[in-house]
Coordinates of C-alpha atoms and ligand atoms in Angstrom, one line a residue:
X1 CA 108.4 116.1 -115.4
X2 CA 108.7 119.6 -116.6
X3 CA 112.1 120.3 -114.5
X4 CA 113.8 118.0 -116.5
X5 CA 116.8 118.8 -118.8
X6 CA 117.1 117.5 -122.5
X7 CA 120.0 115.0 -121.0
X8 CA 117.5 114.0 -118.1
X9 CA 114.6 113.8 -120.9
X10 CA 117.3 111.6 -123.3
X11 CA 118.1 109.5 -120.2
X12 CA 114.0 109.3 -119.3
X13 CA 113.1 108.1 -122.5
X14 CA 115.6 105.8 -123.2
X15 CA 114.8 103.7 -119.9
X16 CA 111.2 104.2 -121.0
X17 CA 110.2 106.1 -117.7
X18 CA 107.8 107.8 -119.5
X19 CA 106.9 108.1 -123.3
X20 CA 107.6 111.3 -125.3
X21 CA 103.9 111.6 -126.1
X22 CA 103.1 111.9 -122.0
X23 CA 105.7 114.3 -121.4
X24 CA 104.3 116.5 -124.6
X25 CA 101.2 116.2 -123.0
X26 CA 102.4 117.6 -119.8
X27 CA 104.5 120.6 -121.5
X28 CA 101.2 121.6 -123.8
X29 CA 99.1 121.6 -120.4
X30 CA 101.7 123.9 -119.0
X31 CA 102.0 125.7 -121.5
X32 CA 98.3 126.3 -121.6
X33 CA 98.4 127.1 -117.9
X34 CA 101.1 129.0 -117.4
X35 CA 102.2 131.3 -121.1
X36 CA 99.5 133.3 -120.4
X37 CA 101.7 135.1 -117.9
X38 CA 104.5 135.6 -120.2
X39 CA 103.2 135.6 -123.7
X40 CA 106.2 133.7 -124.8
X41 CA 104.9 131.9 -127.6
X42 CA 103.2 133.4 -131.3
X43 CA 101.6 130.1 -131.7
X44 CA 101.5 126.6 -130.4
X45 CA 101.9 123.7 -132.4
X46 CA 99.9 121.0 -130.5
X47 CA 98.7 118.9 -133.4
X48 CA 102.3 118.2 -134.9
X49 CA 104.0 118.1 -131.5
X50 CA 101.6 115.0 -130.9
X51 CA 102.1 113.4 -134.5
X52 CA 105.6 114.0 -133.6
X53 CA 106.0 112.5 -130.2
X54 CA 104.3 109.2 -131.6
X55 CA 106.4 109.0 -134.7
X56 CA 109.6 109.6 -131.7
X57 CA 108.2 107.1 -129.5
X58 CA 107.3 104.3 -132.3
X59 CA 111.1 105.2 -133.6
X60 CA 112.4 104.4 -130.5
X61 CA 110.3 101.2 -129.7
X62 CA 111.7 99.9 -133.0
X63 CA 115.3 100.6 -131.3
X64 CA 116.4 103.9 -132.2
X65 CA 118.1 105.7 -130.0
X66 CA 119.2 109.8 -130.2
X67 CA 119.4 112.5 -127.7
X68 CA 116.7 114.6 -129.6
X69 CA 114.7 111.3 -130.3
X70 CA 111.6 112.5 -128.8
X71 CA 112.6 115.5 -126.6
X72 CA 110.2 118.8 -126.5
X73 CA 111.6 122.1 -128.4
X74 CA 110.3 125.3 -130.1
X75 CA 111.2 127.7 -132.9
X76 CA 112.0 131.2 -132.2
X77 CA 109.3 132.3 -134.9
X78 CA 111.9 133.6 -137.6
X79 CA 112.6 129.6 -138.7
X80 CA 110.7 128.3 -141.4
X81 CA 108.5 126.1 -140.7
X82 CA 106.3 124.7 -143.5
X83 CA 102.6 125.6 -143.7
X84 CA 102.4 126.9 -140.2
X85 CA 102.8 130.8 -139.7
X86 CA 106.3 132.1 -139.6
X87 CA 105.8 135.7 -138.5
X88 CA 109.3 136.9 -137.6
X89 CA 106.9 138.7 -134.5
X90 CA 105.8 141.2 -137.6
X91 CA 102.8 141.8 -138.8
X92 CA 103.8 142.1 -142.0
X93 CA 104.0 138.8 -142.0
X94 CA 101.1 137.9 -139.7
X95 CA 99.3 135.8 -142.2
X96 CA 102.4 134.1 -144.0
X97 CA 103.0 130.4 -143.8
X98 CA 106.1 129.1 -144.8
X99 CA 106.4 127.1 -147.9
X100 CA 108.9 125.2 -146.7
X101 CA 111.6 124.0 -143.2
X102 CA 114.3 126.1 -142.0
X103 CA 117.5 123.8 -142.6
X104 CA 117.3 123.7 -138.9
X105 CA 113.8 122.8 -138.2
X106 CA 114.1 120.1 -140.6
X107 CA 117.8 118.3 -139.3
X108 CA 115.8 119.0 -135.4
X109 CA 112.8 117.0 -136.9
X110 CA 114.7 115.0 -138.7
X111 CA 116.4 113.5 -135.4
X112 CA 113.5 113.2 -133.5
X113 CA 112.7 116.4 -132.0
X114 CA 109.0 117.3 -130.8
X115 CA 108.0 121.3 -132.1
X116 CA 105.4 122.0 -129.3
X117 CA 105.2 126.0 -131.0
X118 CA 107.1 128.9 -132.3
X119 CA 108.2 131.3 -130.1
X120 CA 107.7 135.5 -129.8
X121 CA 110.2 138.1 -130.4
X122 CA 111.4 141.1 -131.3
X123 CA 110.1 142.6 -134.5
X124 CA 112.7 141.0 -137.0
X125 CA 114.8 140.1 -134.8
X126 CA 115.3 143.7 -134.0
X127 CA 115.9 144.5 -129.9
X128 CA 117.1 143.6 -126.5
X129 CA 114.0 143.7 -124.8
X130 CA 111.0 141.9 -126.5
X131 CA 109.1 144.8 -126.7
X132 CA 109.3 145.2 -130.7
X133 CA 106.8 142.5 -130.9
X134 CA 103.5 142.8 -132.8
X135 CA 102.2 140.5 -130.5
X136 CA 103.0 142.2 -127.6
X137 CA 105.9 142.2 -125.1
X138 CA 107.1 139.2 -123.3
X139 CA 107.5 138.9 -119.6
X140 CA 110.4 137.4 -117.6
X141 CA 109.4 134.6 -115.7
X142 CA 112.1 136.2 -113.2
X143 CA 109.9 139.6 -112.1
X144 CA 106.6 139.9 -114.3
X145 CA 107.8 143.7 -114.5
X146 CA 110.7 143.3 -116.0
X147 CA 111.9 142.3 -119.9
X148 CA 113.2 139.0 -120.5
X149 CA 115.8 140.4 -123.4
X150 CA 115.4 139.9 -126.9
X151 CA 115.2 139.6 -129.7
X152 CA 114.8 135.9 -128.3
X153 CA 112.4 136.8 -125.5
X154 CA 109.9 134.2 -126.1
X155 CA 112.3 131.4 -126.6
X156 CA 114.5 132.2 -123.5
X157 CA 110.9 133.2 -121.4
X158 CA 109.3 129.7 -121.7
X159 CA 112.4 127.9 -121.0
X160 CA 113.3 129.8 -118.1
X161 CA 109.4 129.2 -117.3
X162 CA 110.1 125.5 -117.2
X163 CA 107.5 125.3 -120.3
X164 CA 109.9 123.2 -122.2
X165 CA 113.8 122.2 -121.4
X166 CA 115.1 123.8 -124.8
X167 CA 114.2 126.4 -128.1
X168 CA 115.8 127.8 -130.9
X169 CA 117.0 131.5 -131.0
X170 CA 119.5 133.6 -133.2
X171 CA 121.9 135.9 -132.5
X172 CA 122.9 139.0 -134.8
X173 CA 124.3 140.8 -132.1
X174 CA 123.2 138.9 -128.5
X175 CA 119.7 137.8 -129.4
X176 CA 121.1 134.7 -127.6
X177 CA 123.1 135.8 -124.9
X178 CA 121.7 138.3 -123.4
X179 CA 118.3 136.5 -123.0
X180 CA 119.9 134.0 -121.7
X181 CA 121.7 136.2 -119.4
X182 CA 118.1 138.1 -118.1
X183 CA 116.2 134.7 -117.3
X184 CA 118.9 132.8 -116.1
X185 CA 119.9 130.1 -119.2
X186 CA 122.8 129.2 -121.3
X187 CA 122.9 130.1 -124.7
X188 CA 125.3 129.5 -127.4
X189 CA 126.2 131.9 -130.5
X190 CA 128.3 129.5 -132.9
X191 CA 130.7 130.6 -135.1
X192 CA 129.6 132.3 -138.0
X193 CA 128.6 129.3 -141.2
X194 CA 128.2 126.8 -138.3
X195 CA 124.8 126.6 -138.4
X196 CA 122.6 127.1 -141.9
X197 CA 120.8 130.3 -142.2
X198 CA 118.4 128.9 -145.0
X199 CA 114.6 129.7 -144.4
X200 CA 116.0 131.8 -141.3
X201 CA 114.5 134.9 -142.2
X202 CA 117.3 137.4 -142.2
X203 CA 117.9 140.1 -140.3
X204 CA 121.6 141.3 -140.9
X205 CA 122.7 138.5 -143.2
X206 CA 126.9 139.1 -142.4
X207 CA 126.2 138.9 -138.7
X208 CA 123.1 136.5 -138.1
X209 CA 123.7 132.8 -136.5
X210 CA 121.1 130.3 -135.2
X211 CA 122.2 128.7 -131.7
X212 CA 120.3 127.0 -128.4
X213 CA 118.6 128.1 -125.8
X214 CA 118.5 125.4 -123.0
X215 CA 119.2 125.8 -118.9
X216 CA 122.4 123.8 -118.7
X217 CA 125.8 123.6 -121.2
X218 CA 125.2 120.2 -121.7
X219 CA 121.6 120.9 -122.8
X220 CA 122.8 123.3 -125.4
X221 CA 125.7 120.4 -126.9
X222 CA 123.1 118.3 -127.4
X223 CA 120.5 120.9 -129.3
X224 CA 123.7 122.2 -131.0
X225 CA 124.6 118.8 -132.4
X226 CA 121.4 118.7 -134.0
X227 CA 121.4 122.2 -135.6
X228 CA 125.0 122.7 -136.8
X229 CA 126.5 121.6 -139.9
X230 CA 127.2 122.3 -143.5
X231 CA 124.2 123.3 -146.2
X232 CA 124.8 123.8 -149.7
X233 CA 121.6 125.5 -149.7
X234 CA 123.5 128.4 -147.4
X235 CA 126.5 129.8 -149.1
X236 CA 128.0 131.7 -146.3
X237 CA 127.6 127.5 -144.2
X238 CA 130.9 125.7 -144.0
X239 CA 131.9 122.8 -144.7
X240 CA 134.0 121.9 -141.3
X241 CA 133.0 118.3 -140.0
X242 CA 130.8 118.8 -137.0
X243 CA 132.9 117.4 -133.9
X244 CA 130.5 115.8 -131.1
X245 CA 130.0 118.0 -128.4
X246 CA 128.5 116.3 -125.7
X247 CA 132.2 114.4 -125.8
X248 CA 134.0 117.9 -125.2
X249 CA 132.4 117.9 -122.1
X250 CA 134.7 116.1 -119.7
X251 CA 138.0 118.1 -120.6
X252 CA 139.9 119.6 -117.4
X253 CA 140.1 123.3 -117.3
X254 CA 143.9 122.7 -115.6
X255 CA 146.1 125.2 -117.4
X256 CA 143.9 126.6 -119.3
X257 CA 144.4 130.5 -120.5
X258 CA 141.2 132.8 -119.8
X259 CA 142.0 136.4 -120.7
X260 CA 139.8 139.6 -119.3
X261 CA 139.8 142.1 -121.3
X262 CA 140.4 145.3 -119.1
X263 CA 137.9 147.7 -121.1
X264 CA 134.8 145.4 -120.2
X265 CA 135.1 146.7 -116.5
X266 CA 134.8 150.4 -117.4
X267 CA 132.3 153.3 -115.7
X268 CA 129.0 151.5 -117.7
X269 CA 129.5 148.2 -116.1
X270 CA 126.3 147.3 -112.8
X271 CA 129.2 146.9 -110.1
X272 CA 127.3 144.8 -108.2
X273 CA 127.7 142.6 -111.9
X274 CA 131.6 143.1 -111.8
X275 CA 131.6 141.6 -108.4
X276 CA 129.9 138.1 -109.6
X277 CA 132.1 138.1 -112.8
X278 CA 134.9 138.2 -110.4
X279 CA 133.3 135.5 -108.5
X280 CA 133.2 133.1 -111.6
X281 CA 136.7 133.6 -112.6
X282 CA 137.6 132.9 -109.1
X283 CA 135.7 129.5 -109.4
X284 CA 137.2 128.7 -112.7
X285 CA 140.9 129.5 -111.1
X286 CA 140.0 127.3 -108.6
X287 CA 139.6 124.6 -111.9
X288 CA 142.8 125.7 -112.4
X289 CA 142.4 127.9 -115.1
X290 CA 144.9 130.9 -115.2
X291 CA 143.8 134.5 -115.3
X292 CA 145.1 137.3 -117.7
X293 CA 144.2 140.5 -118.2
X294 CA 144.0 141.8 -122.6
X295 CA 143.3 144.6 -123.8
X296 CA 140.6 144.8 -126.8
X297 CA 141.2 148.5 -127.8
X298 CA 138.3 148.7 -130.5
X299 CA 135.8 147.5 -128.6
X300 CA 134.6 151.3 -128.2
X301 CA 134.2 151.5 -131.1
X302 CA 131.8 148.5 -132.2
X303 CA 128.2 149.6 -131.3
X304 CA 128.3 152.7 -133.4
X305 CA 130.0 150.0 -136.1
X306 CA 127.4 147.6 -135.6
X307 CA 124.6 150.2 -135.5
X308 CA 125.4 150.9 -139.1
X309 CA 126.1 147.6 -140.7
X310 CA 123.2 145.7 -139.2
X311 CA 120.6 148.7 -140.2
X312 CA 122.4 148.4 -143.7
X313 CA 122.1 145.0 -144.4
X314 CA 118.5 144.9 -142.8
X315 CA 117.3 147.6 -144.9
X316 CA 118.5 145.9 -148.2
X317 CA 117.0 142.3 -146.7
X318 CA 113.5 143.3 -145.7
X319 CA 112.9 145.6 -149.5
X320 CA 111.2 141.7 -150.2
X321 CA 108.6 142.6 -148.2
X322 CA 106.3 145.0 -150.4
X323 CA 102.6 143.9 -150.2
X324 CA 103.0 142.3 -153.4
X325 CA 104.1 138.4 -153.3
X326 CA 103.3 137.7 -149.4
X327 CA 102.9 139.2 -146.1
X328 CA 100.7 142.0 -145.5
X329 CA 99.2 144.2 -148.1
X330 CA 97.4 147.3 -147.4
X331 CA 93.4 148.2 -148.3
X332 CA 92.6 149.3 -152.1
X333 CA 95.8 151.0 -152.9
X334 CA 95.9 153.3 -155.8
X335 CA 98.5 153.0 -157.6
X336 CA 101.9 150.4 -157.5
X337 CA 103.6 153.3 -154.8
X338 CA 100.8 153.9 -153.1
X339 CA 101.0 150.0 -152.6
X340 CA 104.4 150.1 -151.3
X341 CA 104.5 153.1 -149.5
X342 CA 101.2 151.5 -147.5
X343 CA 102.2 148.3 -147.1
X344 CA 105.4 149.0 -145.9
X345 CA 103.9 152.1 -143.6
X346 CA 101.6 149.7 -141.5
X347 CA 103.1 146.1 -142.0
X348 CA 106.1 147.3 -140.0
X349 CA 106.8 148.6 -136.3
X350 CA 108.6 152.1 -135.7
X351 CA 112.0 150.5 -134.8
X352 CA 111.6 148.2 -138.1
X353 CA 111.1 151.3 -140.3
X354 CA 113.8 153.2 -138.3
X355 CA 116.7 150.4 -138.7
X356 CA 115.2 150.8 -142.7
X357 CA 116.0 154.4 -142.9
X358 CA 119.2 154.5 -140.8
X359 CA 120.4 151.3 -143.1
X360 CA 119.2 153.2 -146.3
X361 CA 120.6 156.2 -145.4
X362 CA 124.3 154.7 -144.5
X363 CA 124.2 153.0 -148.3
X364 CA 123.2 156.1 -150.0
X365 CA 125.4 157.5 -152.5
X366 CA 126.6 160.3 -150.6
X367 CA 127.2 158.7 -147.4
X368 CA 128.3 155.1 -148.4
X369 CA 131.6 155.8 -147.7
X370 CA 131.6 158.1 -144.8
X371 CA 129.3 155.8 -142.7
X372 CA 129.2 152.4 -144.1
X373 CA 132.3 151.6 -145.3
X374 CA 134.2 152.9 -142.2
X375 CA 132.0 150.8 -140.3
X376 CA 133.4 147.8 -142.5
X377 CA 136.8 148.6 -141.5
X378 CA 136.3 149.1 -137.6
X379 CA 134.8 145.9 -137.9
X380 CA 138.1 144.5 -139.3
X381 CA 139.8 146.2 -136.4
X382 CA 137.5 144.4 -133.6
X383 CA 138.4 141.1 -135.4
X384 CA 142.2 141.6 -135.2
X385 CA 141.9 143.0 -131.5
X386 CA 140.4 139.5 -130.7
X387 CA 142.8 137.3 -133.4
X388 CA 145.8 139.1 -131.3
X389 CA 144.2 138.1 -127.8
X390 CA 144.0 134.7 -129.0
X391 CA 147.0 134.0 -129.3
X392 CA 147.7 134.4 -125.6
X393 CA 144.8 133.2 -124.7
X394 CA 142.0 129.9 -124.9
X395 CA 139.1 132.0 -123.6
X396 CA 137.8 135.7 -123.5
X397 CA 135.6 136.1 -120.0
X398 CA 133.2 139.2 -119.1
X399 CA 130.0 140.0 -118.3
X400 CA 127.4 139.7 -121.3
X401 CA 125.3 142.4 -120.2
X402 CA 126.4 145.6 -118.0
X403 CA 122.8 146.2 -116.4
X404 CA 120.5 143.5 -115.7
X405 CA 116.8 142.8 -117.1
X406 CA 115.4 146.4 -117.0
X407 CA 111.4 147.4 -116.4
X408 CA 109.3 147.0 -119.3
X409 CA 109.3 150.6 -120.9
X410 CA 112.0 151.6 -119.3
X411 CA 113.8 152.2 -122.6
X412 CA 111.2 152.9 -124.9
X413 CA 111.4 156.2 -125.5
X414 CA 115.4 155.9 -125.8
X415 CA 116.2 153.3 -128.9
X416 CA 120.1 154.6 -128.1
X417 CA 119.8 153.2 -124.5
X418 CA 119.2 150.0 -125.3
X419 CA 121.8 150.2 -128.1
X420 CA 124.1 150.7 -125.4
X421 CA 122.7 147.4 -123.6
X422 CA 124.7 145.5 -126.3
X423 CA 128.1 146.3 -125.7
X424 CA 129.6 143.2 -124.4
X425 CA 127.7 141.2 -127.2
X426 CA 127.8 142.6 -130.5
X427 CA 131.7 142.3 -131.1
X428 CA 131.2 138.7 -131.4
X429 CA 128.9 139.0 -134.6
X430 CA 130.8 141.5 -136.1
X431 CA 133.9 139.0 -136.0
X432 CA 132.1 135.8 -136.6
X433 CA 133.1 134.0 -133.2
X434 CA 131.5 131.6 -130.7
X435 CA 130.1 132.8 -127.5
X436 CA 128.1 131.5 -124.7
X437 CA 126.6 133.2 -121.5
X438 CA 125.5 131.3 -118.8
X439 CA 124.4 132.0 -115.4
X440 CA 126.5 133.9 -112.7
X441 CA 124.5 134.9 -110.0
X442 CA 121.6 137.4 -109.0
X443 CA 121.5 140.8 -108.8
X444 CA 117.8 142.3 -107.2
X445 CA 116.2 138.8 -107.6
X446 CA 117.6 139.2 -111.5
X447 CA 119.8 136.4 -113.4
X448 CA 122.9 137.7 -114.5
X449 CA 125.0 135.7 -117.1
X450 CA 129.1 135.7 -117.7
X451 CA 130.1 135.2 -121.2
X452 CA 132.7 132.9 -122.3
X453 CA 134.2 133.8 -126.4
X454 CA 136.7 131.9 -128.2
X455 CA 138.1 130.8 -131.6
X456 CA 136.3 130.0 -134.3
X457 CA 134.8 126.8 -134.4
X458 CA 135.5 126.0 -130.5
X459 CA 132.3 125.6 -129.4
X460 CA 133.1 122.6 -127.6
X461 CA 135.8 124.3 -125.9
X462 CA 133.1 126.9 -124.5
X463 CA 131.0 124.1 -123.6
X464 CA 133.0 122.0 -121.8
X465 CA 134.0 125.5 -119.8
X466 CA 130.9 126.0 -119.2
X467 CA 130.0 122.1 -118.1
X468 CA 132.9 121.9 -115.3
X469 CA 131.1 125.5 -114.1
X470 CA 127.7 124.2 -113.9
X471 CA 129.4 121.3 -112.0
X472 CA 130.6 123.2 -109.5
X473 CA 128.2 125.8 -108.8
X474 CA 124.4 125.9 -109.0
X475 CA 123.3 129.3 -110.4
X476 CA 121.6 127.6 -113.3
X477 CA 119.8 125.3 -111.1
X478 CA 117.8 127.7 -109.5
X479 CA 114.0 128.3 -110.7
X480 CA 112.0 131.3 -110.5
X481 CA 109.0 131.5 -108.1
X482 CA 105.8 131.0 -109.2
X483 CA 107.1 128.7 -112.3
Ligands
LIG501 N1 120.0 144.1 -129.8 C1 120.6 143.9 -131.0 C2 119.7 144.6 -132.1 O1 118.7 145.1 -131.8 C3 120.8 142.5 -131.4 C4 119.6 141.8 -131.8 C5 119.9 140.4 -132.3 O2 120.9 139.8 -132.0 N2 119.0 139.9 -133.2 O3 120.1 144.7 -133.2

């Protein structure tokens, strides 16, 4: 029962081959059995995920029906989630339980879906690898010695692990992609305001967007449909009606425009990676796409952008947390600084308090407009680059990541290596559009993922690209040994 996907579980349910309540069952034994492997979840939710799968089946015996209506999902463990610990994989906030739902976790409960647990990550949201965690590192299910990605390691981990068909992430600058890319999954950034960011505890506020996790495109329509869509309790959420995805899913790919954007093959891109991107624009061609190479000159210039902005806007978002309202507060401090300073000092990880200092050091007075400011108007320039390639093209293709899953440690000592790991992903946050990796092959035993971007609010265009893919080829089908 565990191999099946959210459309398999939808389909399951509906012709009442099993209940939601026995295939909980089954997940929470597997997790139980298995997680220890990966440490992929902060804490399981088995009480709940029970109440929950009753209330879905007892909903459906009275004739409801709903694609999320009883199917298994987790939090990545920055959503809200009311009276049960939202750490945000800190342990500053170790002991914090949320007063209230993430807009997301409640419109997911709301139409049915079963929380089995909240899933680990990087500290804050803060890393590729999984490996900022306070709980420790996650392992991919892939090769036990290598990362699985991050910051949504957990969340992509136990999916990948066949421990559940589906989870939450976010993305601030591939925290969904490039997860999905190191275990093998789809995973969808939306467009920037697509889906609400209230009781999502923020990283980089301009640049942060909840999306799904799942194994298939059509997996990640259906959790999509029940995350997106406008919140007057976000004020960056907007109001656009949410089309229904699962329907995009059956458009032909005949004609359509996929541009490849020549600076994504330079000297830092795994060739052995370039050689299965190539593969996958050869299938789509064969769909009868049609191939052109862009040019998105500013690219170069977006991680040292985005390593500026995000510190910035993280350092001004996490001054909340200062041992005085929640979250951790330090032994018999002295005096109000002593408080702070303390708190602060052992609540958060070294890369936390490093983003803090970077970020309040590109604000400050002297340096606002030398560091933050220009990063403001590079950022401009990576969104025209890719308004001008749209209008010759449907679809921008590449690889999401230029190395695949590295060795735990590897890049510890270096926090600029794994900067570099982000290259492919980050432009997308910084101008606000959709994009989805999914999987393209294997490199050393090691998923590698090809990512789709397009327009904003074309989701289902990405989805349905990534549907007639997955229908042709079977990369995302494959499991990893052992799981
Ligand atoms: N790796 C990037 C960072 O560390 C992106 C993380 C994310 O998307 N949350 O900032």
């Amino acid at each position: 029962m565990h191999q099946l996907t959210l459309a398999e579980i939808a389909r399951g349910l509906a012709d009442k081959k099993f209940s939601s309540e026995e295939l909980t069952k089954v997940l929470l034994a597997r997790i139980a059995q298995l997680d220890p492997q990966l440490n992929s979840f902060i804490s399981l939710t088995e009480d709940l995920a029970l109440q929950q799968a009753k209330a879905a089946d007892a909903r459906r015996a009275n004739g409801e029906s709903g694609a999320l209506l009883g199917a298994p999902i987790a939090h990545k463990d920055l959503f809200c989630t009311q009276g049960i610990r939202t750490s945000c994989g800190s342990k500053m906030l170790d002991n914090f339980k949320a007063p209230y739902d993430a807009t997301v976790v409640a419109k997911l409960a709301a139409a049915g879906a079963v929380t089995l647990g909240k899933t680990n990550m990087d500290e804050f949201a803060m890393g590729s690898a999984n490996e900022s965690s306070y709980y420790g590192a996650v392992k991919n299910p892939w090769n036990l010695e290598h990362v699985p990605g991050g910051s949504s390691g957990g969340s992509a981990a136990a999916v990948a692990a066949r421990l559940l068909p589906a989870a939450t992430a976010t993305d601030t600058g591939g925290s969904i992609r490039q997860p999905a890319a190191f275990t093998n999954l789809t995973g969808l950034k939306p467009t920037y305001g697509r889906v609400s960011r209230w009781g999502m505890i923020a990283y980089a506020s301009s640049l942060d967007q909840g999306g799904p996790l799942a194994r298939t495109a059509e997996d990640c329509a259906i959790l999509l449909q029940g995350m997106a869509g406008f919140d007057a309790n976000d004020s960056t959420s907007i109001d656009e009606p949410v089309p229904d995805y699962s329907a995009s899913l059956n458009g032909s790919l005949q004609g359509l425009r996929i541009g490849v954007p020549k600076e994504y093959f330079s000297a830092g891109l795994d060739p052995r990676i370039a050689d299965l991107i190539h593969n996958s624009i050869k299938e789509l061609e064969k769909l009868g796409a049609v191939i052109k190479e862009i040019s998105l000159p500013n690219m170069q210039h977006a991680i040292p952008a985005y390593y500026v902005i995000a510190p910035a806007e993280a350092s001004s978002n996490l001054s909340r947390f200062d041992g005085v309202r929640f979250g951790y507060r330090c032994e018999d401090p002295k005096n109000l600084i002593d408080l702070y300073k303390r708190s602060r000092g052992e609540g958060f990880g070294p890369e936390v308090q490093r983003r803090i200092m970077v970020g309040a050091y590109a604000l400050s007075a002297g340096y606002y407009d030398a560091y933050y400011l220009k990063a403001q108007k590079i950022r401009r320039l990576v969104k025209n680059d890719f308004m001008a390639a749209f209008n010759e093209v449907d679809i921008i293709l590449g690889p999401t990541t230029p190395n695949p899953a590295w060795k735990l440690g590897a890049k510890n000592s270096d926090p600029v290596a794994a900067y570099l790991e982000d290259v492919y992903t980050i432009t997308a946050n910084l101008a606000g559009l959709p994009g989805l990796s999914m999987p393209a092959g294997f490199v050393d035993g090691l998923p590698v993922g090809v990512q789709l971007l397009a327009p904003y609010f074309q989701e289902g265009r990405l989805l349905n690209v990534a549907h007639q893919y997955q229908l042709n080829t079977d990369w995302h089908t494959r499991t990893p040994t052992g799981f």
